[in-house]
Coordinates of C-alpha atoms and ligand atoms in Angstrom, one line a residue:
X1 CA -0.6 4.3 9.6
X2 CA 1.6 2.6 12.1
X3 CA 3.5 -0.8 12.6
X4 CA 2.7 -2.9 15.8
X5 CA 4.5 -5.7 17.2
X6 CA 3.7 -7.7 20.3
X7 CA 4.9 -11.3 21.1
X8 CA 4.3 -13.2 24.3
X9 CA 5.6 -17.1 24.8
X10 CA 8.9 -18.6 25.9
X11 CA 11.6 -16.7 24.1
X12 CA 13.4 -13.2 24.1
X13 CA 10.8 -10.9 23.3
X14 CA 13.1 -8.3 22.3
X15 CA 14.7 -9.5 19.1
X16 CA 11.3 -10.4 18.1
X17 CA 9.9 -7.2 18.3
X18 CA 12.7 -5.2 16.8
X19 CA 13.2 -7.5 13.5
X20 CA 9.1 -7.0 13.5
X21 CA 9.5 -3.5 13.7
X22 CA 12.0 -3.2 10.6
X23 CA 9.7 -4.7 8.5
X24 CA 6.7 -3.0 9.4
X25 CA 8.6 0.0 9.0
X26 CA 7.0 0.9 5.6
X27 CA 3.8 1.6 7.7
X28 CA 5.6 4.7 9.4
X29 CA 8.9 5.8 10.4
X30 CA 9.2 8.8 11.9
X31 CA 9.4 7.4 15.5
X32 CA 9.7 4.1 17.6
X33 CA 9.3 2.2 21.0
X34 CA 9.1 -1.0 22.6
X35 CA 7.9 -2.0 26.3
X36 CA 9.3 -5.3 28.0
X37 CA 8.0 -7.3 30.8
X38 CA 11.6 -7.9 32.8
X39 CA 10.1 -10.3 35.1
X40 CA 9.0 -7.4 37.5
X41 CA 8.3 -4.6 35.8
X42 CA 8.1 -2.7 32.9
X43 CA 10.9 -1.8 30.9
X44 CA 10.1 0.9 27.9
X45 CA 12.4 3.0 25.4
X46 CA 11.2 5.1 22.6
X47 CA 12.5 7.7 20.5
X48 CA 11.9 10.5 17.6
X49 CA 13.7 8.6 14.5
X50 CA 13.6 5.0 13.0
X51 CA 13.8 1.7 14.8
X52 CA 17.9 2.0 14.5
X53 CA 17.8 4.8 16.5
X54 CA 15.5 2.8 19.1
X55 CA 18.2 0.2 19.4
X56 CA 20.6 2.8 20.3
X57 CA 17.6 4.5 23.0
X58 CA 17.8 0.9 24.3
X59 CA 21.7 0.1 24.4
X60 CA 21.6 3.2 26.7
X61 CA 20.1 2.0 29.3
X62 CA 16.5 -0.7 29.6
X63 CA 17.1 -4.1 29.8
X64 CA 16.3 -6.4 27.3
X65 CA 15.2 -9.3 29.1
X66 CA 11.8 -10.9 29.2
X67 CA 9.3 -12.6 27.3
X68 CA 6.7 -10.2 27.2
X69 CA 6.8 -7.1 24.9
X70 CA 5.0 -4.9 22.3
X71 CA 6.5 -2.3 20.1
X72 CA 5.7 0.2 17.3
X73 CA 6.8 2.2 14.7
X74 CA 4.8 5.6 14.2
X75 CA 3.5 7.9 11.4
X76 CA 2.4 10.9 13.3
X77 CA -1.4 11.5 13.2
X78 CA -2.0 13.7 16.6
X79 CA 1.0 15.1 17.8
X80 CA 4.3 15.8 16.2
X81 CA 6.7 12.7 15.5
X82 CA 9.3 13.3 18.8
X83 CA 10.2 11.3 22.2
X84 CA 7.6 11.6 24.3
X85 CA 4.5 11.7 21.5
X86 CA 6.5 7.9 20.3
X87 CA 4.6 4.7 21.8
X88 CA 3.9 3.0 24.1
X89 CA 2.2 4.9 26.1
X90 CA 1.8 4.5 30.0
X91 CA -1.6 4.8 32.3
X92 CA -0.9 7.7 35.1
X93 CA -0.5 4.5 37.7
X94 CA 2.1 2.9 35.0
X95 CA 0.7 -0.4 35.1
X96 CA -0.7 -0.5 31.8
X97 CA 1.1 0.2 28.7
X98 CA -0.4 0.5 25.0
X99 CA 0.1 0.6 21.3
X100 CA -2.0 1.8 18.6
X101 CA -2.1 2.1 15.1
X102 CA -5.1 4.5 14.2
X103 CA -7.0 7.6 15.2
X104 CA -9.2 8.0 18.0
X105 CA -11.4 10.9 16.7
X106 CA -13.1 11.7 20.3
X107 CA -10.1 11.9 22.2
X108 CA -10.4 15.5 23.3
X109 CA -13.5 14.9 25.4
X110 CA -12.6 11.9 26.7
X111 CA -9.4 13.6 27.7
X112 CA -11.0 17.0 29.3
X113 CA -13.5 14.1 31.4
X114 CA -9.9 12.4 32.8
X115 CA -8.4 15.5 33.6
X116 CA -11.4 16.3 35.6
X117 CA -10.7 13.4 37.4
X118 CA -7.2 13.7 37.9
X119 CA -5.5 12.1 35.4
X120 CA -2.6 14.2 33.8
X121 CA -1.2 13.5 30.5
X122 CA 2.4 13.8 29.0
X123 CA 2.2 13.6 25.3
X124 CA 0.1 15.2 22.8
X125 CA -1.5 11.9 21.6
X126 CA -5.0 10.3 21.2
X127 CA -3.6 7.0 22.5
X128 CA -2.5 8.1 26.0
X129 CA -6.1 9.2 26.4
X130 CA -7.3 5.6 25.5
X131 CA -4.8 3.9 27.8
X132 CA -5.9 6.5 30.4
X133 CA -9.8 5.6 29.6
X134 CA -9.2 1.7 29.8
X135 CA -7.4 2.4 33.3
X136 CA -9.9 4.7 34.8
X137 CA -12.8 2.2 33.7
X138 CA -11.0 -1.2 35.2
X139 CA -10.7 0.8 38.7
X140 CA -13.7 2.3 38.6
X141 CA -15.7 -0.9 38.0
X142 CA -13.6 -3.4 39.5
X143 CA -13.3 -5.2 35.8
X144 CA -10.1 -7.3 34.1
X145 CA -8.6 -5.8 31.6
X146 CA -10.2 -7.5 28.7
X147 CA -13.4 -6.1 29.8
X148 CA -12.2 -2.6 30.3
X149 CA -10.7 -2.1 27.4
X150 CA -13.9 -3.5 25.8
X151 CA -16.2 -0.9 27.4
X152 CA -13.6 1.6 26.7
X153 CA -13.3 0.8 22.7
X154 CA -17.3 0.8 23.0
X155 CA -16.9 5.1 23.8
X156 CA -14.6 5.7 21.4
X157 CA -14.9 6.6 17.5
X158 CA -12.4 6.5 15.2
X159 CA -9.8 3.3 14.2
X160 CA -7.4 1.6 16.2
X161 CA -5.2 -1.7 16.2
X162 CA -4.1 -2.0 19.7
X163 CA -2.0 -4.0 21.9
X164 CA -2.3 -3.6 25.8
X165 CA -0.9 -5.2 28.9
X166 CA -0.9 -4.8 32.6
X167 CA 2.1 -5.2 34.4
X168 CA 0.2 -6.5 37.5
X169 CA -1.3 -9.6 35.2
X170 CA 2.1 -10.4 33.2
X171 CA 0.3 -13.4 31.4
X172 CA -2.1 -11.9 28.9
X173 CA -1.7 -9.1 26.3
X174 CA -5.4 -7.5 24.8
X175 CA -5.6 -6.9 21.4
X176 CA -8.4 -5.1 19.5
X177 CA -9.3 -4.1 15.9
X178 CA -11.2 -1.7 13.9
X179 CA -10.1 -0.5 10.6
X180 CA -6.4 -0.8 10.9
X181 CA -5.0 -4.6 10.5
X182 CA -4.1 -6.7 13.1
X183 CA -3.0 -10.5 12.7
X184 CA -2.2 -13.0 15.4
X185 CA 0.6 -15.4 14.5
X186 CA -0.3 -18.7 16.8
X187 CA 2.8 -20.8 17.8
X188 CA 3.6 -24.0 20.4
X189 CA 2.7 -22.1 23.7
X190 CA 3.6 -18.9 21.9
X191 CA 1.9 -15.3 20.3
X192 CA 2.8 -12.8 17.6
X193 CA 1.1 -9.9 17.0
X194 CA 1.6 -7.9 14.1
X195 CA 0.3 -5.4 11.8
X196 CA 1.0 -7.7 8.8
X197 CA 2.2 -11.4 9.1
X198 CA 6.2 -10.4 8.0
X199 CA 6.9 -10.1 11.9
X200 CA 6.1 -13.7 12.6
X201 CA 6.4 -15.5 9.7
X202 CA 10.0 -17.7 10.2
X203 CA 8.7 -18.8 13.8
X204 CA 5.1 -19.7 12.6
X205 CA 2.5 -20.1 9.1
X206 CA -0.4 -20.2 10.9
X207 CA -2.5 -16.7 11.8
X208 CA -5.5 -15.4 12.9
X209 CA -6.6 -12.4 11.1
X210 CA -8.9 -10.5 13.4
X211 CA -11.9 -9.0 12.1
X212 CA -13.1 -5.1 12.3
X213 CA -14.9 -4.6 16.0
X214 CA -13.5 -7.6 17.1
X215 CA -11.1 -8.1 20.4
X216 CA -8.9 -10.8 21.7
X217 CA -7.5 -11.5 25.4
X218 CA -4.5 -13.7 24.4
X219 CA -3.2 -15.7 27.8
X220 CA -0.3 -17.9 27.7
X221 CA -1.4 -21.6 28.5
X222 CA -5.2 -20.8 27.4
X223 CA -6.6 -20.7 23.9
X224 CA -7.3 -17.6 22.5
X225 CA -10.4 -15.5 22.9
X226 CA -11.9 -13.7 20.4
X227 CA -15.1 -11.7 20.7
X228 CA -17.5 -8.7 19.2
X229 CA -16.7 -5.5 21.0
X230 CA -19.7 -4.5 20.4
X231 CA -22.2 -7.7 21.0
X232 CA -19.8 -9.5 23.4
X233 CA -20.3 -12.4 21.4
X234 CA -17.8 -14.8 21.4
X235 CA -15.8 -16.0 17.9
X236 CA -14.3 -19.2 17.3
X237 CA -10.6 -18.8 16.0
X238 CA -10.1 -19.0 12.7
X239 CA -6.7 -20.1 11.9
X240 CA -4.9 -19.9 8.4
X241 CA -2.2 -21.3 7.1
X242 CA 0.1 -18.7 5.8
X243 CA 1.8 -19.0 1.8
X244 CA 4.3 -16.0 2.7
X245 CA 8.1 -17.1 3.0
X246 CA 11.1 -15.5 4.4
X247 CA 12.7 -14.9 0.9
X248 CA 10.2 -12.8 0.1
X249 CA 10.6 -10.3 2.7
X250 CA 14.3 -10.0 2.6
X251 CA 16.4 -7.9 -0.3
X252 CA 17.8 -10.8 -1.5
X253 CA 21.3 -8.8 -2.3
X254 CA 19.7 -5.5 -3.8
X255 CA 20.5 -2.6 -2.5
X256 CA 16.7 -1.2 -1.7
X257 CA 13.5 -3.2 -1.5
X258 CA 12.4 -1.0 -4.6
X259 CA 14.7 -1.8 -7.1
X260 CA 14.4 -5.5 -6.5
X261 CA 10.5 -5.2 -6.7
X262 CA 11.8 -3.4 -9.9
X263 CA 13.5 -6.5 -10.6
X264 CA 11.0 -8.5 -9.3
X265 CA 8.1 -7.8 -12.3
X266 CA 8.9 -10.5 -14.9
X267 CA 8.4 -12.8 -12.4
X268 CA 5.1 -11.2 -10.8
X269 CA 3.5 -10.7 -13.8
X270 CA 3.8 -14.3 -14.5
X271 CA 2.3 -14.8 -11.3
X272 CA -0.2 -13.1 -11.6
X273 CA -1.0 -14.9 -15.3
X274 CA -0.4 -18.4 -13.5
X275 CA -3.5 -20.6 -14.0
X276 CA -5.4 -18.0 -15.0
X277 CA -4.1 -16.6 -19.0
X278 CA -4.0 -19.8 -21.1
X279 CA -2.8 -18.1 -24.4
X280 CA -2.6 -21.0 -26.7
X281 CA -5.8 -22.6 -25.7
X282 CA -7.5 -18.5 -25.9
X283 CA -9.0 -18.8 -22.4
X284 CA -8.7 -16.2 -19.6
X285 CA -9.8 -17.8 -16.6
X286 CA -10.2 -15.4 -13.3
X287 CA -12.0 -17.5 -10.5
X288 CA -13.4 -14.3 -8.8
X289 CA -14.8 -13.0 -11.9
X290 CA -16.5 -16.3 -13.7
X291 CA -19.8 -15.9 -11.8
X292 CA -20.3 -12.4 -11.9
X293 CA -19.4 -11.8 -15.7
X294 CA -23.2 -10.5 -16.1
X295 CA -23.0 -7.4 -13.7
X296 CA -20.0 -6.6 -15.9
X297 CA -21.4 -6.7 -19.5
X298 CA -25.0 -5.3 -18.5
X299 CA -23.6 -2.7 -16.5
X300 CA -24.3 0.9 -17.3
X301 CA -20.8 1.9 -16.3
X302 CA -17.8 1.0 -14.6
X303 CA -16.6 3.3 -12.0
X304 CA -12.7 2.7 -10.7
X305 CA -11.7 4.0 -7.2
X306 CA -8.4 4.0 -5.7
X307 CA -5.5 6.4 -5.2
X308 CA -1.8 7.1 -6.0
X309 CA -0.3 4.1 -8.2
X310 CA -3.4 2.1 -7.9
X311 CA -5.8 5.1 -9.6
X312 CA -2.9 5.5 -12.4
X313 CA -3.2 1.7 -12.6
X314 CA -7.0 2.4 -13.0
X315 CA -6.6 5.2 -15.5
X316 CA -5.1 2.8 -18.2
X317 CA -8.6 0.4 -17.2
X318 CA -10.3 3.1 -18.8
X319 CA -8.8 2.5 -22.1
X320 CA -8.7 -0.8 -22.2
X321 CA -12.6 -1.6 -21.1
X322 CA -13.6 1.5 -23.5
X323 CA -11.7 0.4 -26.2
X324 CA -12.3 -3.4 -26.2
X325 CA -15.5 -4.1 -24.0
X326 CA -17.3 -0.6 -24.6
X327 CA -17.8 -0.2 -21.4
X328 CA -18.4 3.2 -20.4
X329 CA -15.7 3.9 -17.7
X330 CA -14.9 6.8 -14.8
X331 CA -12.1 7.0 -12.9
X332 CA -12.5 8.6 -9.5
X333 CA -9.9 9.5 -6.9
X334 CA -11.3 7.7 -4.2
X335 CA -10.8 10.7 -1.4
X336 CA -13.2 12.8 -3.9
X337 CA -15.6 10.2 -4.7
X338 CA -16.8 9.5 -1.0
X339 CA -17.3 12.8 -0.1
X340 CA -19.2 14.2 -2.9
X341 CA -22.5 12.6 -3.6
X342 CA -21.8 10.7 -6.3
X343 CA -24.7 9.1 -8.7
X344 CA -24.6 5.9 -8.3
X345 CA -27.4 3.2 -9.0
X346 CA -27.5 -0.6 -8.9
X347 CA -26.6 -1.2 -12.5
X348 CA -23.0 0.4 -11.7
X349 CA -19.8 -2.0 -11.2
X350 CA -17.4 -0.6 -9.0
X351 CA -13.8 -1.8 -8.8
X352 CA -11.5 -0.8 -6.0
X353 CA -8.2 -1.1 -6.9
X354 CA -5.4 -0.9 -3.7
X355 CA -2.0 -2.6 -3.2
X356 CA -2.3 -2.7 0.4
X357 CA -6.2 -3.7 0.9
X358 CA -6.1 -1.3 3.8
X359 CA -6.5 2.6 2.5
X360 CA -8.5 4.2 4.2
X361 CA -10.2 6.6 1.3
X362 CA -10.8 3.5 -0.7
X363 CA -12.3 1.3 1.8
X364 CA -14.7 4.2 2.0
X365 CA -15.4 4.9 -0.8
X366 CA -16.5 0.8 -1.2
X367 CA -19.0 1.3 1.5
X368 CA -20.3 4.5 -0.2
X369 CA -20.9 2.2 -3.0
X370 CA -22.0 -1.0 -1.3
X371 CA -24.9 1.4 0.3
X372 CA -25.9 2.5 -3.1
X373 CA -26.3 -1.0 -4.2
X374 CA -23.5 -1.2 -6.4
X375 CA -21.8 -4.8 -7.2
X376 CA -17.7 -3.7 -5.7
X377 CA -14.9 -5.7 -7.5
X378 CA -11.7 -5.5 -5.3
X379 CA -8.0 -5.5 -7.1
X380 CA -6.0 -6.1 -4.1
X381 CA -2.4 -7.1 -3.4
X382 CA -2.5 -8.2 0.0
X383 CA -3.9 -11.1 0.3
X384 CA -6.7 -11.2 3.5
X385 CA -6.7 -7.4 3.9
X386 CA -9.3 -5.2 4.6
X387 CA -10.4 -4.1 1.0
X388 CA -10.8 -8.0 -0.2
X389 CA -13.0 -8.7 2.3
X390 CA -15.0 -5.9 2.4
X391 CA -15.4 -6.2 -1.8
X392 CA -18.3 -8.4 -3.2
X393 CA -15.9 -10.2 -5.2
X394 CA -12.3 -9.9 -6.8
X395 CA -9.0 -10.6 -8.1
X396 CA -5.3 -10.7 -6.3
X397 CA -2.7 -9.4 -8.0
X398 CA -0.4 -12.0 -6.7
X399 CA 3.1 -9.2 -6.6
X400 CA 4.1 -10.5 -3.2
X401 CA 4.7 -8.3 -0.5
X402 CA 5.7 -4.7 -1.7
X403 CA 8.1 -3.2 0.9
X404 CA 9.3 -0.4 -0.8
X405 CA 6.9 2.9 0.0
X406 CA 7.1 3.6 -3.5
X407 CA 4.6 1.0 -5.7
X408 CA 6.0 -0.5 -8.8
X409 CA 5.3 -4.0 -9.1
X410 CA 2.1 -3.4 -7.4
X411 CA 1.1 -1.2 -10.4
X412 CA 2.2 -3.4 -12.9
X413 CA 0.2 -6.3 -11.4
X414 CA -3.0 -4.3 -11.3
X415 CA -2.8 -3.3 -14.9
X416 CA -2.0 -6.9 -16.1
X417 CA -5.2 -7.9 -14.1
X418 CA -7.2 -5.5 -15.4
X419 CA -6.3 -5.9 -18.9
X420 CA -7.4 -9.4 -18.5
X421 CA -10.4 -8.9 -17.3
X422 CA -11.3 -5.9 -20.4
X423 CA -10.2 -8.8 -22.6
X424 CA -12.5 -11.4 -21.1
X425 CA -15.3 -8.7 -21.0
X426 CA -14.9 -8.1 -24.5
X427 CA -14.5 -11.2 -25.5
X428 CA -17.7 -12.2 -23.8
X429 CA -19.2 -9.4 -25.1
X430 CA -18.4 -10.0 -28.7
X431 CA -16.7 -6.7 -29.0
X432 CA -13.4 -7.5 -30.3
X433 CA -12.5 -10.1 -33.2
X434 CA -11.5 -13.3 -31.8
X435 CA -8.2 -13.1 -34.5
X436 CA -7.6 -9.5 -32.1
X437 CA -8.3 -11.2 -28.9
X438 CA -6.2 -14.2 -29.3
X439 CA -3.0 -11.8 -30.8
X440 CA -3.6 -9.9 -27.0
X441 CA -3.6 -13.2 -25.5
X442 CA -0.2 -13.9 -27.0
X443 CA 1.3 -10.6 -26.9
X444 CA -0.2 -10.0 -23.1
X445 CA 1.8 -13.7 -22.0
X446 CA 5.2 -12.4 -23.7
X447 CA 5.0 -9.4 -21.5
X448 CA 7.4 -10.7 -18.7
X449 CA 10.2 -11.1 -21.5
X450 CA 9.4 -7.9 -22.3
X451 CA 9.5 -6.3 -18.9
X452 CA 13.2 -8.5 -18.8
X453 CA 14.6 -6.6 -21.7
X454 CA 13.5 -3.6 -20.7
X455 CA 14.9 -3.7 -17.2
X456 CA 18.5 -4.5 -19.0
X457 CA 18.8 -0.5 -20.1
X458 CA 19.2 0.2 -16.3
X459 CA 22.9 1.1 -16.9
X460 CA 22.1 3.7 -19.8
X461 CA 19.1 5.2 -17.5
X462 CA 21.6 5.2 -14.7
X463 CA 23.8 7.5 -16.8
X464 CA 20.7 9.3 -17.4
X465 CA 20.1 9.8 -14.2
X466 CA 23.5 11.5 -13.3
X467 CA 23.0 14.4 -16.1
X468 CA 19.6 15.1 -14.8
X469 CA 19.9 14.2 -10.7
X470 CA 20.0 18.0 -10.0
X471 CA 17.1 19.7 -12.3
X472 CA 14.6 21.2 -9.4
X473 CA 11.8 20.1 -12.0
X474 CA 10.7 17.5 -14.7
X475 CA 8.0 17.3 -17.2
X476 CA 6.3 14.0 -18.1
X477 CA 4.5 13.6 -20.9
X478 CA 2.2 10.7 -22.9
X479 CA -0.5 10.0 -24.8
X480 CA -3.3 7.8 -24.9
X481 CA -2.5 4.4 -23.2
X482 CA 0.5 6.5 -21.6
X483 CA -0.5 9.4 -20.3
X484 CA -1.4 7.5 -17.3
X485 CA 2.6 6.3 -17.7
X486 CA 3.5 10.0 -17.6
X487 CA 1.5 10.7 -14.6
X488 CA 2.7 7.7 -12.7
X489 CA 6.6 8.7 -13.7
X490 CA 6.4 11.9 -12.4
X491 CA 4.6 10.7 -9.3
X492 CA 7.3 8.0 -8.7
X493 CA 10.4 10.9 -9.5
X494 CA 9.0 13.5 -6.6
X495 CA 7.8 11.0 -4.0
X496 CA 11.8 9.4 -3.6
X497 CA 13.9 12.2 -5.1
X498 CA 11.9 14.9 -4.0
X499 CA 11.9 16.5 -6.7
X500 CA 9.1 18.4 -8.5
X501 CA 7.9 16.7 -11.4
X502 CA 4.3 17.1 -13.4
X503 CA 2.7 14.7 -15.6
X504 CA 0.5 15.7 -18.3
X505 CA -1.2 14.4 -21.6
X506 CA 1.3 15.6 -24.2
X507 CA -1.2 17.8 -26.1
X508 CA -2.3 19.9 -23.8
X509 CA 1.2 21.1 -22.9
X510 CA 0.2 23.9 -25.2
X511 CA -2.4 24.9 -22.9
X512 CA 0.3 26.1 -19.9
X513 CA 3.1 23.7 -19.2
X514 CA 5.2 24.9 -22.3
X515 CA 5.7 28.3 -20.8
X516 CA 7.5 26.1 -18.5
X517 CA 10.0 25.2 -20.8
X518 CA 13.9 26.2 -21.1
X519 CA 17.2 24.7 -21.4
X520 CA 16.8 23.6 -17.8
X521 CA 14.1 21.6 -18.0
X522 CA 14.1 18.2 -18.9
X523 CA 11.1 16.6 -20.4
X524 CA 10.3 13.0 -20.3
X525 CA 8.5 12.1 -23.3
X526 CA 6.5 8.5 -24.1
X527 CA 7.0 8.5 -27.3
X528 CA 6.6 4.8 -28.4
X529 CA 5.2 3.5 -31.8
X530 CA 1.7 4.2 -31.2
X531 CA -1.2 5.4 -32.7
X532 CA -0.3 8.8 -31.8
X533 CA 3.4 8.9 -32.7
X534 CA 3.4 11.8 -35.2
X535 CA 1.7 13.7 -32.8
X536 CA 4.2 13.3 -30.3
X537 CA 7.4 13.6 -32.2
X538 CA 5.4 17.1 -33.0
X539 CA 5.4 17.6 -29.3
X540 CA 8.9 17.0 -29.0
X541 CA 10.0 19.4 -31.7
X542 CA 7.4 22.3 -29.9
X543 CA 9.9 21.2 -27.0
X544 CA 13.4 21.6 -28.9
X545 CA 12.5 24.5 -30.3
X546 CA 12.0 25.9 -27.0
X547 CA 15.5 24.2 -25.7
X548 CA 14.1 22.1 -23.4
X549 CA 16.0 18.5 -22.9
X550 CA 14.1 15.8 -24.1
X551 CA 14.5 12.1 -22.2
X552 CA 12.4 10.1 -24.4
X553 CA 10.9 6.6 -24.2
X554 CA 11.1 4.8 -27.4
X555 CA 10.1 1.4 -29.6
X556 CA 13.6 -0.6 -30.2
X557 CA 14.9 0.4 -33.3
X558 CA 12.7 4.0 -33.3
X559 CA 15.2 6.1 -35.5
X560 CA 13.1 9.7 -35.7
X561 CA 12.6 10.3 -32.0
X562 CA 16.3 9.2 -31.6
X563 CA 17.6 12.1 -33.6
X564 CA 15.1 14.6 -31.9
X565 CA 15.9 13.1 -28.2
X566 CA 18.5 14.5 -26.4
X567 CA 18.6 11.1 -24.6
X568 CA 16.3 7.8 -25.5
X569 CA 15.3 5.0 -23.0
X570 CA 14.0 1.9 -25.4
X571 CA 11.3 -0.6 -24.8
X572 CA 10.3 -3.3 -26.9
X573 CA 7.6 -3.1 -28.8
X574 CA 4.1 -4.3 -27.8
X575 CA 0.9 -3.5 -28.9
X576 CA 0.1 0.1 -28.1
X577 CA -2.7 -1.5 -25.3
X578 CA -0.2 -3.2 -23.6
X579 CA 2.7 -0.4 -23.9
X580 CA 2.3 1.1 -19.9
X581 CA 3.2 -2.8 -19.2
X582 CA 6.9 -1.8 -20.4
X583 CA 7.2 2.1 -20.6
X584 CA 6.7 2.2 -17.3
X585 CA 9.9 0.3 -16.5
X586 CA 12.6 3.1 -17.8
X587 CA 10.8 5.7 -15.6
X588 CA 10.5 3.3 -12.4
X589 CA 14.8 3.1 -12.9
X590 CA 15.2 6.6 -14.0
X591 CA 13.4 7.8 -10.6
X592 CA 15.0 5.2 -8.4
X593 CA 18.7 6.3 -9.7
X594 CA 18.4 9.6 -9.4
X595 CA 16.8 9.2 -5.4
X596 CA 20.0 7.2 -5.0
X597 CA 22.5 9.2 -6.2
X598 CA 20.6 12.2 -4.2
X599 CA 21.3 10.3 -1.5
X600 CA 18.2 10.2 -0.5
X601 CA 15.7 7.2 1.7
X602 CA 15.1 5.0 -1.7
X603 CA 12.4 2.6 0.3
X604 CA 11.2 5.1 3.1
X605 CA 10.7 8.5 1.9
X606 CA 10.3 11.2 4.1
X607 CA 6.2 11.9 5.3
X608 CA 5.2 8.4 3.5
X609 CA 4.3 5.3 4.5
X610 CA 3.3 2.1 2.9
X611 CA -0.5 2.2 3.6
X612 CA -2.5 5.1 4.1
X613 CA -5.0 4.2 6.5
X614 CA -6.3 7.5 7.7
X615 CA -7.9 9.8 5.5
Ligands
F6R701 C1 2.7 5.5 -4.6 C2 2.2 5.0 -3.6 C3 0.9 5.3 -3.3 C4 -0.3 4.1 -3.4 C5 -1.3 5.1 -2.7 C6 -2.4 4.0 -2.5 O1 4.0 5.0 -4.8 O2 3.0 3.9 -3.5 O3 0.6 6.5 -4.4 O4 -0.4 3.8 -4.7 O5 -1.1 5.2 -1.4 O6 -2.1 2.9 -2.0 P1 -2.6 1.4 -2.1 O7 -2.7 0.8 -3.4 O8 -2.4 0.5 -1.1 O9 -4.5 1.5 -1.9

């Protein structure tokens, strides 16, 4: 879970790499480093901290000249985040230098062998072992760098996206991929390497995404040579044209990416609908789904696998799929599912949900489901991501790049896609009446307007945040469709503000959490007008009786909860089935403002990374 960047061409490599690393900081930000070839030797700087700290380190001493270089921003796996463990890593001769995103699982046995042969290690990382293994093979076998990388990678177990160069041959960079993403930007006599396309988007729209177990030798003045790491088979490069633009990956006047992404939700939900939801004509048409509808409607059950926020979106879908389409649904943490020998048959459909499309546990769950013969459908945001390629078919959420580490627009667009699928299946199966189907289509179509309306409460929510920002604990309650929203609200608060928060189904409160309630405890209750309204009002009464402080999410015009609650956050009225798309909004804003008031790093909370490519 690190970010890697590289450049070889005719421009100064330093600014390209530094800017690229800043765009990739969402992937990890506990240390950063850069290695440049200055025309005669490698200039290397690295440090614990963020890319700005790296810039300060560079300013202290190295020259930034040169048009070949690699850089790295790290999320530590082996070895604590410190200067020494930061990438790039040199080989013992000082000729080779490497950056690596991933884990070499058998590094310790390789390290022992290399130590026996006289190699000395300066860091605790698996990566330093890999670069020395490459060096040893290069020397011993008398082969070129590309071949040495290939032989070395056939000896390692683990995951990697690597870039390595040799100062004795400074016209090429060798890259390889297994389990971690790697994109190559192709310009005019220049090449860019990165974990995603964002570092090079202003220079070229042409990119090659390496597949797992592929490597490439990128040499100036020659076309890229791609081959399979295991079989040596040459692969013809497939150059894709990217649709991404630079505005999509900049903050656009907002203080944080998270806030920008919260405010983008009306627009991106519309993007998710585009060409797929034709409300007036009563049509939902999802390209990836059409041909596989029989698989879904004849399935014994749907198993949803995901992690974190994506898992919460899956929980919402459990309600819609069962309610409308009458298909049994199980929602599983991918990390548990993959290790517990689950019962899966060819009659099951597995839906994998992932913003990044790179989450290691979700990927492993997909592989397991495929081995057992299930049909696997992916719901991803990142186009071309590993999960989108590993699944049999799927639907993109079209939320655009989500840079803030805490997921916001990814969540609402995932629910949007899942809701469209559930409605479509119910319609095909005939488990929903025509009038109900048409009503939901029209209501779904108005969701972007309702989300925009919910965002208008921002100033009031900010005031509420002021009151509660110093509370050490929060409880979030919701029922039915809004139970997953309570979980998501609590997750948002803890990950960006570091305040402990728990989400609970409101009725479960009596079975334990009620003991926590006293005058210090803020309880955020989703109390919108729904089937459960009366019951939630009773839950609120129970909290009030114990002097808890109530912050309620209510439907516009509500009076009963308003009288009981200490604070309310209003959302427009929608059918209950669609409420998660609007009730989530005030909870995102509440966490955001609390985190800002506490001076937290909202876009890059401590210990987290945007895409969790390790288990
Ligand atoms: C929370 C968050 C994480 C991710 C989780 C899964 O805000 O972002 O919980 O939802 O790591 O990531 P994806 O969806 O990329 O598989």
